[in-house]
Amino acid sequence: MPSISVQDFANHFHDDAVVILDTRDHSSFAEYHLDNAISMPATSVPNRFGELAKDKTYFVLSHSGRRSEVLANFLVNKGYNAVHVIGGMRAYRQAFVAVA
């Protein structure tokens, strides 16, 4: 299963073939999420993965990257193009979001 650093992940935001799949819970997603991200909490992925298109690439995010690694692997095994974002949203925010 492919993985990508948050720095390289940031280069793909405007690619129409890419979808950001945020697997954090709804409250974490509501607190902060990336534009164009879709919310699919980790616990719902096994039941909802059929909603995803196989012609897209999914960058899978979780809070710290542990769950997203498992979920990206799950999606790859189901025939989807999924990429694990190393470090998850925590690493992304540390790298790119200024803390006031």
Short mmCIF file of N, CA, C and O in Angstrom, two decimals:
data_model
loop_
_atom_site.label_atom_id
_atom_site.label_comp_id
_atom_site.label_asym_id
_atom_site.label_seq_id
_atom_site.Cartn_x
_atom_site.Cartn_y
_atom_site.Cartn_z
N MET A 1 0.85 -1.18 0.00
CA MET A 1 0.00 0.00 0.00
C MET A 1 0.89 1.24 0.00
O MET A 1 1.81 1.33 0.79
N PRO A 2 0.61 2.17 -0.89
CA PRO A 2 1.42 3.39 -0.94
C PRO A 2 1.16 4.31 0.25
O PRO A 2 0.06 4.36 0.79
N SER A 3 2.20 5.03 0.62
CA SER A 3 2.11 6.05 1.67
C SER A 3 2.72 7.33 1.13
O SER A 3 3.53 7.31 0.20
N ILE A 4 2.34 8.45 1.75
CA ILE A 4 2.84 9.75 1.31
C ILE A 4 3.04 10.64 2.54
O ILE A 4 2.25 10.57 3.49
N SER A 5 4.04 11.48 2.51
CA SER A 5 4.26 12.44 3.60
C SER A 5 3.24 13.56 3.47
O SER A 5 2.68 13.80 2.39
N VAL A 6 3.01 14.29 4.56
CA VAL A 6 2.06 15.40 4.49
C VAL A 6 2.57 16.49 3.55
O VAL A 6 1.77 17.16 2.89
N GLN A 7 3.88 16.65 3.45
CA GLN A 7 4.43 17.66 2.54
C GLN A 7 4.12 17.30 1.09
O GLN A 7 3.69 18.17 0.31
N ASP A 8 4.30 16.03 0.71
CA ASP A 8 3.98 15.61 -0.65
C ASP A 8 2.47 15.58 -0.88
O ASP A 8 1.98 15.94 -1.97
N PHE A 9 1.73 15.20 0.13
CA PHE A 9 0.26 15.19 0.06
C PHE A 9 -0.28 16.58 -0.28
O PHE A 9 -1.19 16.71 -1.10
N ALA A 10 0.32 17.62 0.29
CA ALA A 10 -0.15 18.99 0.05
C ALA A 10 -0.04 19.38 -1.42
O ALA A 10 -0.77 20.26 -1.88
N ASN A 11 0.81 18.74 -2.18
CA ASN A 11 0.97 19.04 -3.61
C ASN A 11 -0.16 18.49 -4.46
O ASN A 11 -0.23 18.79 -5.65
N HIS A 12 -1.04 17.68 -3.90
CA HIS A 12 -2.09 17.02 -4.67
C HIS A 12 -3.49 17.59 -4.44
O HIS A 12 -4.46 17.06 -4.95
N PHE A 13 -3.61 18.66 -3.69
CA PHE A 13 -4.93 19.19 -3.33
C PHE A 13 -5.80 19.56 -4.53
O PHE A 13 -7.00 19.48 -4.47
N HIS A 14 -5.21 20.01 -5.60
CA HIS A 14 -6.00 20.51 -6.72
C HIS A 14 -6.10 19.52 -7.87
O HIS A 14 -6.54 19.88 -8.96
N ASP A 15 -5.74 18.30 -7.64
CA ASP A 15 -5.83 17.25 -8.64
C ASP A 15 -7.26 16.70 -8.62
O ASP A 15 -7.72 16.17 -7.62
N ASP A 16 -7.96 16.80 -9.74
CA ASP A 16 -9.36 16.37 -9.81
C ASP A 16 -9.54 14.87 -9.62
O ASP A 16 -10.63 14.41 -9.31
N ALA A 17 -8.49 14.10 -9.82
CA ALA A 17 -8.60 12.65 -9.67
C ALA A 17 -8.37 12.20 -8.23
O ALA A 17 -8.44 11.02 -7.93
N VAL A 18 -8.11 13.15 -7.35
CA VAL A 18 -7.78 12.84 -5.96
C VAL A 18 -8.92 13.25 -5.04
O VAL A 18 -9.52 14.31 -5.20
N VAL A 19 -9.20 12.37 -4.07
CA VAL A 19 -10.21 12.66 -3.06
C VAL A 19 -9.55 12.50 -1.69
O VAL A 19 -8.84 11.52 -1.45
N ILE A 20 -9.77 13.46 -0.82
CA ILE A 20 -9.27 13.37 0.55
C ILE A 20 -10.35 12.69 1.37
O ILE A 20 -11.47 13.19 1.49
N LEU A 21 -10.01 11.52 1.90
CA LEU A 21 -10.95 10.74 2.71
C LEU A 21 -10.55 10.89 4.17
O LEU A 21 -9.56 10.33 4.62
N ASP A 22 -11.30 11.69 4.90
CA ASP A 22 -11.03 11.97 6.31
C ASP A 22 -11.78 10.95 7.16
O ASP A 22 -13.01 10.94 7.17
N THR A 23 -11.04 10.11 7.86
CA THR A 23 -11.66 9.01 8.61
C THR A 23 -11.79 9.30 10.10
O THR A 23 -12.09 8.40 10.88
N ARG A 24 -11.58 10.55 10.49
CA ARG A 24 -11.78 10.92 11.90
C ARG A 24 -13.28 10.97 12.19
O ARG A 24 -14.11 11.00 11.29
N ASP A 25 -13.62 11.03 13.47
CA ASP A 25 -15.04 11.09 13.84
C ASP A 25 -15.65 12.43 13.41
O ASP A 25 -14.94 13.37 13.06
N HIS A 26 -16.97 12.48 13.43
CA HIS A 26 -17.68 13.67 12.94
C HIS A 26 -17.31 14.93 13.71
O HIS A 26 -17.19 16.00 13.10
N SER A 27 -17.13 14.85 15.01
CA SER A 27 -16.80 16.05 15.78
C SER A 27 -15.42 16.58 15.43
O SER A 27 -15.23 17.80 15.32
N SER A 28 -14.45 15.70 15.22
CA SER A 28 -13.11 16.15 14.81
C SER A 28 -13.15 16.76 13.42
O SER A 28 -12.50 17.77 13.16
N PHE A 29 -13.93 16.16 12.53
CA PHE A 29 -14.07 16.69 11.19
C PHE A 29 -14.71 18.08 11.24
O PHE A 29 -14.27 18.99 10.54
N ALA A 30 -15.74 18.23 12.06
CA ALA A 30 -16.43 19.52 12.16
C ALA A 30 -15.51 20.59 12.74
O ALA A 30 -15.58 21.76 12.34
N GLU A 31 -14.63 20.21 13.66
CA GLU A 31 -13.71 21.16 14.28
C GLU A 31 -12.71 21.71 13.26
O GLU A 31 -12.43 22.90 13.22
N TYR A 32 -12.16 20.84 12.45
CA TYR A 32 -11.19 21.26 11.43
C TYR A 32 -11.09 20.17 10.37
O TYR A 32 -10.94 19.00 10.69
N HIS A 33 -11.17 20.57 9.12
CA HIS A 33 -10.95 19.64 8.02
C HIS A 33 -10.44 20.39 6.81
O HIS A 33 -10.53 21.61 6.75
N LEU A 34 -9.90 19.67 5.89
CA LEU A 34 -9.38 20.26 4.66
C LEU A 34 -10.51 20.47 3.67
O LEU A 34 -11.44 19.67 3.59
N ASP A 35 -10.41 21.56 2.92
CA ASP A 35 -11.39 21.81 1.86
C ASP A 35 -11.41 20.60 0.93
O ASP A 35 -10.38 20.00 0.66
N ASN A 36 -12.55 20.27 0.45
CA ASN A 36 -12.76 19.17 -0.49
C ASN A 36 -12.66 17.79 0.16
O ASN A 36 -12.78 16.79 -0.55
N ALA A 37 -12.41 17.70 1.46
CA ALA A 37 -12.36 16.39 2.12
C ALA A 37 -13.77 15.86 2.31
O ALA A 37 -14.71 16.62 2.54
N ILE A 38 -13.89 14.54 2.22
CA ILE A 38 -15.16 13.92 2.56
C ILE A 38 -14.97 13.18 3.88
O ILE A 38 -13.91 12.64 4.16
N SER A 39 -16.00 13.21 4.67
CA SER A 39 -15.96 12.58 5.98
C SER A 39 -16.55 11.18 5.90
O SER A 39 -17.68 10.99 5.45
N MET A 40 -15.73 10.20 6.32
CA MET A 40 -16.19 8.82 6.42
C MET A 40 -15.47 8.24 7.65
O MET A 40 -14.36 7.73 7.53
N PRO A 41 -16.09 8.38 8.83
CA PRO A 41 -15.43 7.89 10.04
C PRO A 41 -14.95 6.45 9.91
O PRO A 41 -15.58 5.63 9.24
N ALA A 42 -13.83 6.17 10.55
CA ALA A 42 -13.17 4.86 10.44
C ALA A 42 -14.12 3.70 10.67
O ALA A 42 -14.07 2.70 9.95
N THR A 43 -15.00 3.83 11.65
CA THR A 43 -15.90 2.72 11.97
C THR A 43 -16.91 2.45 10.86
O THR A 43 -17.48 1.36 10.79
N SER A 44 -17.14 3.43 9.99
CA SER A 44 -18.12 3.24 8.92
C SER A 44 -17.51 2.79 7.60
O SER A 44 -18.23 2.34 6.71
N VAL A 45 -16.20 2.88 7.46
CA VAL A 45 -15.55 2.53 6.19
C VAL A 45 -15.88 1.10 5.74
O VAL A 45 -16.23 0.89 4.57
N PRO A 46 -15.80 0.09 6.61
CA PRO A 46 -16.10 -1.27 6.15
C PRO A 46 -17.52 -1.45 5.60
O PRO A 46 -17.76 -2.32 4.76
N ASN A 47 -18.45 -0.60 6.02
CA ASN A 47 -19.83 -0.70 5.55
C ASN A 47 -20.14 0.27 4.41
O ASN A 47 -21.13 0.09 3.71
N ARG A 48 -19.29 1.30 4.23
CA ARG A 48 -19.60 2.34 3.26
C ARG A 48 -18.62 2.43 2.09
O ARG A 48 -18.81 3.27 1.20
N PHE A 49 -17.58 1.60 2.06
CA PHE A 49 -16.56 1.75 1.02
C PHE A 49 -17.14 1.63 -0.39
O PHE A 49 -16.60 2.18 -1.34
N GLY A 50 -18.27 0.97 -0.53
CA GLY A 50 -18.91 0.84 -1.83
C GLY A 50 -19.39 2.16 -2.40
O GLY A 50 -19.67 2.26 -3.60
N GLU A 51 -19.47 3.19 -1.57
CA GLU A 51 -19.86 4.53 -2.03
C GLU A 51 -18.72 5.22 -2.78
O GLU A 51 -18.93 6.24 -3.42
N LEU A 52 -17.52 4.67 -2.66
CA LEU A 52 -16.34 5.29 -3.27
C LEU A 52 -16.18 4.83 -4.71
O LEU A 52 -16.54 3.71 -5.06
N ALA A 53 -15.62 5.70 -5.54
CA ALA A 53 -15.41 5.39 -6.95
C ALA A 53 -14.04 4.77 -7.15
O ALA A 53 -13.05 5.24 -6.58
N LYS A 54 -13.98 3.73 -7.95
CA LYS A 54 -12.70 3.06 -8.18
C LYS A 54 -11.79 3.79 -9.16
O LYS A 54 -10.64 3.44 -9.31
N ASP A 55 -12.30 4.84 -9.82
CA ASP A 55 -11.46 5.60 -10.75
C ASP A 55 -10.82 6.82 -10.10
O ASP A 55 -10.20 7.63 -10.77
N LYS A 56 -10.95 6.95 -8.81
CA LYS A 56 -10.34 8.06 -8.06
C LYS A 56 -9.20 7.52 -7.20
O LYS A 56 -9.12 6.33 -6.91
N THR A 57 -8.33 8.43 -6.79
CA THR A 57 -7.29 8.10 -5.80
C THR A 57 -7.71 8.73 -4.49
O THR A 57 -8.05 9.92 -4.45
N TYR A 58 -7.70 7.96 -3.43
CA TYR A 58 -8.11 8.43 -2.11
C TYR A 58 -6.89 8.59 -1.21
O TYR A 58 -6.16 7.63 -0.98
N PHE A 59 -6.68 9.82 -0.74
CA PHE A 59 -5.68 10.08 0.28
C PHE A 59 -6.39 9.94 1.61
O PHE A 59 -7.29 10.72 1.93
N VAL A 60 -6.01 8.93 2.37
CA VAL A 60 -6.73 8.56 3.58
C VAL A 60 -6.05 9.19 4.80
O VAL A 60 -4.87 8.95 5.05
N LEU A 61 -6.82 9.98 5.53
CA LEU A 61 -6.35 10.69 6.72
C LEU A 61 -7.07 10.20 7.96
O LEU A 61 -8.27 9.94 7.93
N SER A 62 -6.34 10.10 9.05
CA SER A 62 -6.94 9.90 10.38
C SER A 62 -6.28 10.94 11.28
O SER A 62 -5.60 11.84 10.78
N HIS A 63 -6.47 10.82 12.57
CA HIS A 63 -5.89 11.82 13.46
C HIS A 63 -4.36 11.74 13.45
O HIS A 63 -3.67 12.72 13.19
N SER A 64 -3.82 10.55 13.72
CA SER A 64 -2.36 10.42 13.82
C SER A 64 -1.75 9.56 12.72
O SER A 64 -0.54 9.44 12.62
N GLY A 65 -2.58 8.97 11.90
CA GLY A 65 -2.10 8.15 10.79
C GLY A 65 -2.15 6.66 11.02
O GLY A 65 -1.98 5.89 10.07
N ARG A 66 -2.41 6.22 12.23
CA ARG A 66 -2.45 4.78 12.49
C ARG A 66 -3.68 4.12 11.86
O ARG A 66 -3.57 3.12 11.17
N ARG A 67 -4.85 4.68 12.14
CA ARG A 67 -6.07 4.09 11.57
C ARG A 67 -6.12 4.26 10.05
O ARG A 67 -6.60 3.38 9.35
N SER A 68 -5.64 5.38 9.57
CA SER A 68 -5.68 5.59 8.12
C SER A 68 -4.79 4.59 7.38
O SER A 68 -5.09 4.20 6.26
N GLU A 69 -3.71 4.15 8.01
CA GLU A 69 -2.86 3.13 7.39
C GLU A 69 -3.63 1.82 7.23
O GLU A 69 -3.62 1.20 6.16
N VAL A 70 -4.34 1.43 8.28
CA VAL A 70 -5.14 0.20 8.23
C VAL A 70 -6.27 0.35 7.19
O VAL A 70 -6.51 -0.56 6.39
N LEU A 71 -6.93 1.49 7.19
CA LEU A 71 -8.06 1.70 6.28
C LEU A 71 -7.60 1.80 4.82
O LEU A 71 -8.27 1.30 3.93
N ALA A 72 -6.47 2.46 4.58
CA ALA A 72 -5.95 2.53 3.21
C ALA A 72 -5.61 1.13 2.71
O ALA A 72 -5.92 0.78 1.57
N ASN A 73 -5.02 0.32 3.57
CA ASN A 73 -4.71 -1.06 3.21
C ASN A 73 -6.00 -1.85 2.91
O ASN A 73 -6.07 -2.61 1.95
N PHE A 74 -7.02 -1.64 3.73
CA PHE A 74 -8.32 -2.28 3.51
C PHE A 74 -8.86 -1.91 2.12
O PHE A 74 -9.30 -2.78 1.36
N LEU A 75 -8.81 -0.62 1.79
CA LEU A 75 -9.34 -0.16 0.50
C LEU A 75 -8.53 -0.72 -0.66
O LEU A 75 -9.10 -1.13 -1.68
N VAL A 76 -7.22 -0.75 -0.53
CA VAL A 76 -6.37 -1.32 -1.58
C VAL A 76 -6.75 -2.78 -1.81
O VAL A 76 -6.87 -3.24 -2.95
N ASN A 77 -6.96 -3.51 -0.73
CA ASN A 77 -7.36 -4.93 -0.85
C ASN A 77 -8.72 -5.11 -1.50
O ASN A 77 -9.02 -6.19 -2.02
N LYS A 78 -9.54 -4.06 -1.48
CA LYS A 78 -10.86 -4.10 -2.12
C LYS A 78 -10.80 -3.57 -3.56
O LYS A 78 -11.83 -3.45 -4.22
N GLY A 79 -9.60 -3.22 -4.03
CA GLY A 79 -9.44 -2.78 -5.41
C GLY A 79 -9.46 -1.28 -5.63
O GLY A 79 -9.55 -0.82 -6.78
N TYR A 80 -9.35 -0.49 -4.58
CA TYR A 80 -9.35 0.97 -4.68
C TYR A 80 -7.92 1.50 -4.70
O TYR A 80 -7.00 0.86 -4.20
N ASN A 81 -7.76 2.68 -5.26
CA ASN A 81 -6.48 3.39 -5.21
C ASN A 81 -6.49 4.23 -3.95
O ASN A 81 -7.14 5.27 -3.90
N ALA A 82 -5.79 3.76 -2.93
CA ALA A 82 -5.77 4.46 -1.65
C ALA A 82 -4.33 4.69 -1.22
O ALA A 82 -3.47 3.80 -1.38
N VAL A 83 -4.08 5.87 -0.68
CA VAL A 83 -2.75 6.26 -0.24
C VAL A 83 -2.86 6.71 1.21
O VAL A 83 -3.68 7.57 1.55
N HIS A 84 -2.04 6.13 2.04
CA HIS A 84 -1.99 6.48 3.47
C HIS A 84 -1.19 7.76 3.64
O HIS A 84 -0.07 7.87 3.15
N VAL A 85 -1.77 8.76 4.32
CA VAL A 85 -1.07 10.00 4.62
C VAL A 85 -0.37 9.82 5.97
O VAL A 85 -1.02 9.73 7.01
N ILE A 86 0.96 9.75 5.93
CA ILE A 86 1.77 9.48 7.12
C ILE A 86 1.61 10.62 8.13
O ILE A 86 1.75 11.79 7.80
N GLY A 87 1.30 10.24 9.35
CA GLY A 87 1.17 11.23 10.43
C GLY A 87 -0.20 11.84 10.56
O GLY A 87 -0.50 12.52 11.53
N GLY A 88 -1.05 11.63 9.56
CA GLY A 88 -2.43 12.08 9.62
C GLY A 88 -2.62 13.58 9.77
O GLY A 88 -1.75 14.39 9.44
N MET A 89 -3.79 13.94 10.27
CA MET A 89 -4.15 15.35 10.40
C MET A 89 -3.25 16.06 11.41
O MET A 89 -2.94 17.24 11.24
N ARG A 90 -2.81 15.35 12.41
CA ARG A 90 -1.90 15.96 13.40
C ARG A 90 -0.63 16.46 12.71
O ARG A 90 -0.22 17.61 12.90
N ALA A 91 -0.02 15.64 11.89
CA ALA A 91 1.21 16.03 11.19
C ALA A 91 0.92 17.14 10.18
O ALA A 91 1.73 18.07 10.03
N TYR A 92 -0.23 17.06 9.51
CA TYR A 92 -0.58 18.11 8.56
C TYR A 92 -0.71 19.46 9.26
O TYR A 92 -0.14 20.45 8.81
N ARG A 93 -1.43 19.48 10.36
CA ARG A 93 -1.62 20.74 11.08
C ARG A 93 -0.31 21.27 11.63
O ARG A 93 -0.06 22.47 11.62
N GLN A 94 0.55 20.40 12.12
CA GLN A 94 1.85 20.84 12.62
C GLN A 94 2.70 21.44 11.50
O GLN A 94 3.43 22.39 11.72
N ALA A 95 2.58 20.90 10.32
CA ALA A 95 3.39 21.36 9.20
C ALA A 95 2.85 22.62 8.54
O ALA A 95 3.62 23.46 8.08
N PHE A 96 1.52 22.77 8.48
CA PHE A 96 0.94 23.80 7.64
C PHE A 96 -0.03 24.78 8.28
O PHE A 96 -0.38 25.78 7.67
N VAL A 97 -0.50 24.51 9.48
CA VAL A 97 -1.51 25.38 10.08
C VAL A 97 -0.88 26.14 11.23
O VAL A 97 -0.41 25.54 12.20
N ALA A 98 -0.88 27.45 11.11
CA ALA A 98 -0.34 28.29 12.18
C ALA A 98 -1.25 28.23 13.39
O ALA A 98 -2.47 28.31 13.26
N VAL A 99 -0.67 28.08 14.53
CA VAL A 99 -1.45 28.04 15.78
C VAL A 99 -1.43 29.43 16.39
O VAL A 99 -0.37 30.00 16.60
N ALA A 100 -2.61 29.97 16.63
CA ALA A 100 -2.71 31.35 17.17
C ALA A 100 -2.43 31.37 18.65
O ALA A 100 -2.60 30.45 19.37
#
